[in-house]
Amino acid sequence: MRSFCVICVTKFVQVISCNLPIQNNTQPVGMVWLAQYHENSDKAFIYDIQIYPDFQNQGFGTQALKLIATQAKALGFKSLGLHVFGHNKRAIHVYEKSSF
């Protein structure tokens, strides 16, 4: 199983190793864990994504999802998935806005 994380620094994504932060310039604003889905090797899966409270509602989640999707496609994945709890209205809004 391939496992990797994504660092988002303004307008680029760099795949490096697992559990690294989403950053704005050099300041961490969140974290994402992206890996090959265990049930389907053609699918990337967002196992965890967090935008820290001080940086929410500033577009970082939307930007991160766009960059993650671009990177997953570049790595050869055919689809991208995630899970969200039904009570997490803020996350649902961002995911729906990003076509999940």
mmCIF file of C-alpha atoms in Angstrom:
data_model
loop_
_atom_site.group_PDB
_atom_site.id
_atom_site.type_symbol
_atom_site.label_atom_id
_atom_site.label_comp_id
_atom_site.label_asym_id
_atom_site.label_seq_id
_atom_site.Cartn_x
_atom_site.Cartn_y
_atom_site.Cartn_z
ATOM 1 C CA MET A 1 0.000 0.000 0.000
ATOM 2 C CA ARG A 2 1.407 3.377 -1.025
ATOM 3 C CA SER A 3 1.156 6.019 1.662
ATOM 4 C CA PHE A 4 2.039 9.672 1.341
ATOM 5 C CA CYS A 5 1.029 13.077 2.542
ATOM 6 C CA VAL A 6 0.706 16.417 0.891
ATOM 7 C CA ILE A 7 2.117 19.790 1.861
ATOM 8 C CA CYS A 8 0.187 22.683 0.366
ATOM 9 C CA VAL A 9 2.306 25.800 0.159
ATOM 10 C CA THR A 10 0.260 28.527 -1.503
ATOM 11 C CA LYS A 11 -0.067 27.149 -5.060
ATOM 12 C CA PHE A 12 1.869 23.871 -5.192
ATOM 13 C CA VAL A 13 1.770 20.405 -3.741
ATOM 14 C CA GLN A 14 4.796 18.321 -2.949
ATOM 15 C CA VAL A 15 4.495 14.646 -2.101
ATOM 16 C CA ILE A 16 6.983 13.716 0.567
ATOM 17 C CA SER A 17 6.237 11.463 3.519
ATOM 18 C CA CYS A 18 3.358 10.818 5.878
ATOM 19 C CA ASN A 19 1.626 13.206 8.295
ATOM 20 C CA LEU A 20 3.127 16.495 7.208
ATOM 21 C CA PRO A 21 1.375 19.847 7.546
ATOM 22 C CA ILE A 22 -0.595 21.961 5.145
ATOM 23 C CA GLN A 23 1.240 25.264 5.141
ATOM 24 C CA ASN A 24 0.686 28.844 4.084
ATOM 25 C CA ASN A 25 4.180 30.049 3.261
ATOM 26 C CA THR A 26 5.968 28.553 6.289
ATOM 27 C CA GLN A 27 3.150 28.579 8.834
ATOM 28 C CA PRO A 28 1.250 25.294 9.296
ATOM 29 C CA VAL A 29 -2.493 25.770 8.826
ATOM 30 C CA GLY A 30 -3.520 22.121 8.887
ATOM 31 C CA MET A 31 -2.643 18.529 8.066
ATOM 32 C CA VAL A 32 -3.698 15.882 5.558
ATOM 33 C CA TRP A 33 -3.123 12.134 5.361
ATOM 34 C CA LEU A 34 -3.629 10.773 1.863
ATOM 35 C CA ALA A 35 -2.917 7.158 0.898
ATOM 36 C CA GLN A 36 -3.870 4.402 -1.497
ATOM 37 C CA TYR A 37 -7.285 3.019 -0.510
ATOM 38 C CA HIS A 38 -6.906 -0.444 0.993
ATOM 39 C CA GLU A 39 -9.888 -1.894 -0.914
ATOM 40 C CA ASN A 40 -9.039 -0.461 -4.339
ATOM 41 C CA SER A 41 -5.493 0.251 -5.543
ATOM 42 C CA ASP A 42 -6.783 2.709 -8.193
ATOM 43 C CA LYS A 43 -8.293 4.960 -5.521
ATOM 44 C CA ALA A 44 -6.582 7.532 -3.309
ATOM 45 C CA PHE A 45 -8.274 8.149 0.020
ATOM 46 C CA ILE A 46 -8.179 11.115 2.363
ATOM 47 C CA TYR A 47 -7.932 9.372 5.734
ATOM 48 C CA ASP A 48 -7.608 12.600 7.692
ATOM 49 C CA ILE A 49 -7.681 16.286 6.867
ATOM 50 C CA GLN A 50 -7.624 19.133 9.366
ATOM 51 C CA ILE A 51 -7.530 22.879 9.002
ATOM 52 C CA TYR A 52 -6.578 24.346 12.361
ATOM 53 C CA PRO A 53 -9.299 26.560 13.942
ATOM 54 C CA ASP A 54 -7.417 29.849 13.496
ATOM 55 C CA PHE A 55 -7.283 29.244 9.730
ATOM 56 C CA GLN A 56 -10.787 27.948 9.039
ATOM 57 C CA ASN A 57 -13.141 29.889 6.748
ATOM 58 C CA GLN A 58 -10.221 31.341 4.786
ATOM 59 C CA GLY A 59 -10.301 28.964 1.797
ATOM 60 C CA PHE A 60 -7.477 26.673 2.914
ATOM 61 C CA GLY A 61 -9.683 23.563 2.960
ATOM 62 C CA THR A 62 -10.963 24.191 -0.547
ATOM 63 C CA GLN A 63 -7.459 24.952 -1.813
ATOM 64 C CA ALA A 64 -6.065 21.824 -0.155
ATOM 65 C CA LEU A 65 -8.765 19.588 -1.697
ATOM 66 C CA LYS A 66 -8.085 20.961 -5.190
ATOM 67 C CA LEU A 67 -4.360 20.397 -4.808
ATOM 68 C CA ILE A 68 -4.847 16.911 -3.341
ATOM 69 C CA ALA A 69 -7.082 15.933 -6.282
ATOM 70 C CA THR A 70 -4.511 17.226 -8.765
ATOM 71 C CA GLN A 71 -1.700 15.358 -7.044
ATOM 72 C CA ALA A 72 -3.686 12.110 -6.787
ATOM 73 C CA LYS A 73 -4.396 12.251 -10.520
ATOM 74 C CA ALA A 74 -0.730 12.944 -11.296
ATOM 75 C CA LEU A 75 0.184 9.865 -9.250
ATOM 76 C CA GLY A 76 -2.088 7.723 -11.417
ATOM 77 C CA PHE A 77 -5.110 7.304 -9.167
ATOM 78 C CA LYS A 78 -8.423 7.094 -10.992
ATOM 79 C CA SER A 79 -10.568 8.323 -8.106
ATOM 80 C CA LEU A 80 -10.369 10.051 -4.746
ATOM 81 C CA GLY A 81 -12.504 9.327 -1.712
ATOM 82 C CA LEU A 82 -13.111 10.349 1.884
ATOM 83 C CA HIS A 83 -15.544 9.835 4.751
ATOM 84 C CA VAL A 84 -17.242 12.539 6.789
ATOM 85 C CA PHE A 85 -19.490 12.376 9.825
ATOM 86 C CA GLY A 86 -23.026 13.602 9.115
ATOM 87 C CA HIS A 87 -22.905 16.147 11.937
ATOM 88 C CA ASN A 88 -19.786 17.863 10.518
ATOM 89 C CA LYS A 89 -21.668 20.531 8.555
ATOM 90 C CA ARG A 90 -18.594 22.693 7.914
ATOM 91 C CA ALA A 91 -16.688 19.786 6.332
ATOM 92 C CA ILE A 92 -19.726 18.689 4.318
ATOM 93 C CA HIS A 93 -20.037 22.212 2.912
ATOM 94 C CA VAL A 94 -16.390 22.255 1.806
ATOM 95 C CA TYR A 95 -16.595 18.740 0.311
ATOM 96 C CA GLU A 96 -19.788 19.489 -1.597
ATOM 97 C CA LYS A 97 -18.312 22.744 -2.868
ATOM 98 C CA SER A 98 -15.351 20.673 -4.095
ATOM 99 C CA SER A 99 -17.645 18.150 -5.883
ATOM 100 C CA PHE A 100 -17.364 15.243 -3.429
#
